[in-house]
Coordinates of C-alpha atoms in Angstrom, one line a residue:
M1 CA -19.1 48.0 39.4
F2 CA -16.7 45.1 39.0
P3 CA -13.5 45.1 41.2
F4 CA -11.6 44.5 37.9
D5 CA -11.9 45.5 34.3
I6 CA -14.6 43.3 32.8
Y7 CA -13.8 44.5 29.4
N8 CA -10.3 42.9 29.6
I9 CA -12.0 39.6 30.4
L10 CA -14.1 39.8 27.3
L11 CA -11.2 41.1 25.3
S12 CA -9.2 38.0 26.3
L13 CA -11.9 35.8 24.9
L14 CA -11.9 37.8 21.6
I15 CA -8.1 37.7 21.3
S16 CA -8.0 34.0 22.1
M17 CA -10.6 33.1 19.5
T18 CA -9.1 35.4 16.9
V19 CA -5.7 33.7 17.2
Q20 CA -7.3 30.3 16.9
A21 CA -9.2 31.4 13.8
V22 CA -6.1 32.7 12.1
F23 CA -4.0 29.5 12.7
F24 CA -7.0 27.2 12.1
T25 CA -7.3 28.7 8.6
F26 CA -3.7 27.9 7.8
A27 CA -3.9 24.5 9.4
Y28 CA -7.0 23.5 7.5
L29 CA -5.8 24.8 4.1
L30 CA -2.4 23.1 4.5
R31 CA -3.9 20.0 6.2
T32 CA -1.2 20.1 8.9
D33 CA -1.1 19.5 12.6
K34 CA 2.1 21.6 13.2
F35 CA 0.2 24.7 14.3
T36 CA -2.2 23.3 16.9
D37 CA -0.1 22.9 20.1
F38 CA 2.2 25.8 19.2
T39 CA -0.9 28.1 18.9
Y40 CA -2.1 26.9 22.3
S41 CA 1.1 28.0 24.1
F42 CA 1.5 31.1 21.9
T43 CA -2.0 32.4 22.9
F44 CA -1.1 32.2 26.6
I45 CA 2.0 34.3 26.0
L46 CA 0.2 36.8 23.8
L47 CA -2.6 37.3 26.3
T48 CA -0.1 37.8 29.2
V49 CA 1.9 40.4 27.3
L50 CA -1.2 42.3 26.1
L51 CA -2.9 42.3 29.5
N52 CA 0.3 43.7 31.1
T53 CA 0.5 46.3 28.3
A54 CA -3.0 47.4 28.8
N55 CA -2.8 47.6 32.6
P56 CA 0.9 48.2 33.5
R57 CA 1.2 47.6 37.2
P58 CA 4.7 46.3 37.7
D59 CA 4.4 45.2 41.3
L60 CA 6.3 42.1 42.2
P61 CA 3.4 39.6 42.5
R62 CA 2.1 40.5 39.1
V63 CA 5.6 40.2 37.6
I64 CA 6.0 36.8 39.2
L65 CA 2.7 35.6 37.9
S66 CA 3.3 36.8 34.4
A67 CA 6.7 35.3 34.3
A68 CA 5.3 32.0 35.6
V69 CA 2.8 31.8 32.7
I70 CA 5.3 32.9 30.1
V71 CA 8.1 30.5 31.3
W72 CA 5.6 27.6 31.3
A73 CA 4.2 28.4 27.9
L74 CA 7.6 28.9 26.3
R75 CA 8.8 25.6 27.7
L76 CA 5.7 23.7 26.7
G77 CA 5.4 25.3 23.3
T78 CA 9.0 24.6 22.4
Y79 CA 8.7 20.9 23.5
L80 CA 5.4 20.4 21.6
L81 CA 6.8 22.1 18.5
L82 CA 9.9 19.9 18.5
R83 CA 7.8 16.8 19.1
I84 CA 5.4 17.5 16.2
L85 CA 8.2 18.3 13.8
S86 CA 9.8 15.0 14.8
M87 CA 6.5 13.0 14.5
G88 CA 5.3 14.7 11.3
K89 CA 1.7 14.4 12.3
D90 CA -0.6 14.1 15.3
N91 CA -2.7 10.9 15.3
R92 CA -5.4 12.7 17.3
F93 CA -6.4 14.6 14.2
D94 CA -6.5 11.7 11.7
D95 CA -10.3 11.9 11.7
K96 CA -10.4 15.7 11.9
R97 CA -7.9 17.5 9.7
D98 CA -9.8 16.8 6.5
H99 CA -13.2 17.5 8.0
F100 CA -13.8 21.2 8.3
L101 CA -16.4 21.1 11.1
R102 CA -14.6 18.6 13.3
F103 CA -11.3 20.4 12.9
M104 CA -12.9 23.7 13.6
I105 CA -14.6 22.4 16.8
F106 CA -11.2 21.4 18.2
W107 CA -9.8 25.0 17.6
V108 CA -12.9 26.6 19.1
L109 CA -12.5 24.4 22.2
Q110 CA -8.8 25.3 22.4
G111 CA -9.6 29.0 22.3
V112 CA -12.2 28.7 25.0
T113 CA -9.8 26.6 27.1
V114 CA -7.1 29.2 27.0
W115 CA -9.6 31.9 27.9
I116 CA -11.0 29.9 30.9
V117 CA -7.6 28.7 32.2
M118 CA -6.2 32.3 31.9
M119 CA -9.2 33.8 33.8
P120 CA -7.3 34.3 37.1
M121 CA -4.5 36.1 35.2
A122 CA -6.9 38.3 33.3
V123 CA -8.6 39.2 36.6
I124 CA -5.4 40.0 38.6
L125 CA -3.8 41.9 35.8
S126 CA -6.9 44.1 35.5
A127 CA -7.7 44.5 39.2
P128 CA -7.0 48.0 40.7
G129 CA -4.5 48.7 43.4
S130 CA -1.0 47.4 44.2
T131 CA -0.3 43.9 45.6
E132 CA 2.3 42.5 47.9
V133 CA 3.8 39.0 48.3
N134 CA 2.4 37.1 51.3
A135 CA 2.7 33.6 52.8
L136 CA -0.1 32.1 50.7
F137 CA 1.4 33.6 47.6
L138 CA 4.7 31.9 48.3
C139 CA 2.9 28.6 48.9
G140 CA 1.2 29.0 45.6
L141 CA 4.5 29.7 43.9
F142 CA 5.9 26.6 45.5
V143 CA 3.0 24.6 44.1
W144 CA 3.5 26.1 40.6
L145 CA 7.2 25.3 40.7
A146 CA 6.5 21.7 41.7
G147 CA 4.0 21.3 38.9
F148 CA 6.3 22.9 36.4
L149 CA 9.2 20.6 37.3
V150 CA 7.0 17.5 37.2
E151 CA 5.7 18.4 33.8
A152 CA 9.1 19.4 32.4
V153 CA 10.9 16.4 33.8
S154 CA 8.3 13.9 32.6
D155 CA 8.1 15.4 29.2
F156 CA 11.9 15.3 28.9
Q157 CA 12.0 11.7 30.1
K158 CA 9.4 10.6 27.5
Y159 CA 11.0 12.6 24.7
R160 CA 14.4 11.0 25.4
F161 CA 12.8 7.6 25.6
K162 CA 11.0 8.0 22.3
S163 CA 14.1 9.4 20.6
R164 CA 15.9 6.0 21.1
K165 CA 15.3 3.7 18.1
D166 CA 15.4 0.6 20.3
N167 CA 12.6 1.9 22.5
K168 CA 9.4 1.1 20.6
G169 CA 7.1 0.5 23.6
W170 CA 5.7 2.5 26.5
I171 CA 7.8 4.3 29.1
E172 CA 7.7 3.1 32.7
T173 CA 10.8 4.6 34.1
G174 CA 11.5 7.9 35.9
L175 CA 8.3 9.7 36.9
W176 CA 6.4 7.3 34.6
K177 CA 7.0 4.6 37.1
Y178 CA 4.8 6.4 39.6
S179 CA 2.1 7.7 37.2
R180 CA 0.9 6.8 33.7
H181 CA 0.4 10.5 33.0
P182 CA 2.8 12.6 35.3
N183 CA 3.0 15.4 32.7
Y184 CA -0.7 16.0 33.0
F185 CA -0.5 15.9 36.8
G186 CA 2.2 18.6 36.7
E187 CA 0.1 20.6 34.3
T188 CA -2.9 20.7 36.6
L189 CA -0.7 21.3 39.7
L190 CA 0.9 24.4 38.3
W191 CA -2.5 26.0 37.5
W192 CA -3.6 25.3 41.0
G193 CA -0.5 27.2 42.1
I194 CA -1.4 30.1 39.9
L195 CA -4.9 30.1 41.4
F196 CA -3.5 30.1 45.0
M197 CA -1.2 33.0 44.2
V198 CA -4.1 35.0 42.6
L199 CA -6.4 34.3 45.5
S200 CA -3.8 35.4 48.0
L201 CA -3.8 38.8 46.4
L202 CA -7.6 39.1 45.8
G203 CA -9.2 37.3 48.7
P204 CA -12.0 34.6 49.0
A205 CA -14.5 36.7 47.1
F206 CA -12.8 35.4 44.0
L207 CA -13.1 31.7 44.7
W208 CA -15.1 31.4 41.5
L209 CA -11.8 31.5 39.7
V210 CA -11.4 27.9 40.7
I211 CA -13.0 27.3 37.4
S212 CA -9.5 27.6 35.8
P213 CA -7.8 24.6 37.3
L214 CA -11.0 22.6 37.5
F215 CA -11.6 23.1 33.8
I216 CA -8.1 22.0 32.7
M217 CA -8.4 19.0 35.1
F218 CA -11.7 18.1 33.5
L219 CA -10.3 18.2 30.0
L220 CA -7.2 16.2 30.8
L221 CA -9.0 13.6 32.9
F222 CA -12.2 13.1 30.9
V223 CA -12.0 14.7 27.5
S224 CA -8.9 15.4 25.4
G225 CA -6.0 14.1 27.5
I226 CA -5.9 10.9 29.4
P227 CA -8.9 9.1 27.7
L228 CA -7.4 9.5 24.2
L229 CA -3.9 8.4 25.3
E230 CA -5.3 5.4 27.3
K231 CA -7.4 4.3 24.3
S232 CA -4.3 4.7 22.0
G233 CA -2.1 2.8 24.4
D234 CA -4.6 -0.1 24.7
K235 CA -4.8 -0.3 20.9
K236 CA -1.0 -0.4 20.5
Y237 CA 0.0 -2.5 23.5
G238 CA -3.2 -4.0 24.9
S239 CA -2.2 -7.5 23.8
I240 CA 1.2 -7.3 25.5
P241 CA 1.1 -8.8 29.0
G242 CA 3.7 -6.3 30.3
Y243 CA 1.6 -3.4 29.4
S244 CA -1.4 -4.7 31.3
E245 CA 0.8 -5.3 34.3
Y246 CA 2.1 -1.8 34.1
K247 CA -1.4 -0.3 34.0
K248 CA -2.4 -2.5 37.0
R249 CA 0.5 -1.4 39.2
T250 CA 0.8 2.2 38.2
S251 CA -1.4 5.1 39.3
L252 CA -3.4 6.7 36.4
F253 CA -2.8 10.4 37.3
V254 CA -1.4 11.3 40.8
P255 CA 2.1 10.0 41.2
W256 CA 2.2 7.2 43.8
F257 CA 4.2 4.1 44.7
P258 CA 3.5 1.2 42.3
K259 CA 1.3 -1.5 43.6
K260 CA 3.1 -4.7 44.6
E261 CA 2.7 -7.7 42.3

């Protein structure tokens, strides 16, 4: 007997993959990148709503957790949608959008990513019994808020920078002065906050849920996040001395004071 509804965990995977399949079909037929990031955020919102509907336990901790995920997804989804509409296309898919298998693999990975990252939410929203806010929960909420603000502020700073026609290089102001990828740091930090909140309610027996923040960290640090952007940056600005100097003095991931020249 599982201390939560295992069927909701499996159902989350089914829903996530179904959503990706539907939007992948449109994206491939239309050869467009405009659905990819939007679908990512939308799936988080849909899963949160459906899990709450299937297991309505409106105690305060579950309400806060659900609101945290939805607020994050709405903010990120809106930003990414506006960005792709402005850009027209995403260069990450130049070698994929016309290739059925490569494009499909991306969407499969996206569906699995949503499912794994949402695992703590799927478990807490299907676990029996009521919960109460405690000190560790509040600490986790603070971590989530810090991550959310770092991600939102850094995204806004970069969007504003890119929107100015006279800015055609890389951004190294604001939070980008202390990290080359502060938005990704904020992203991972907020999911650690979600994990802390969930563990405060379920206990150490659920430490296996650490797979959620570890998985998103692994993707951003080694697969689809930082490696691709670093490669793209080197290709665009690698021959410019100022860019090399920026990379040398600025932390890759965790915001920190720039190294002195």
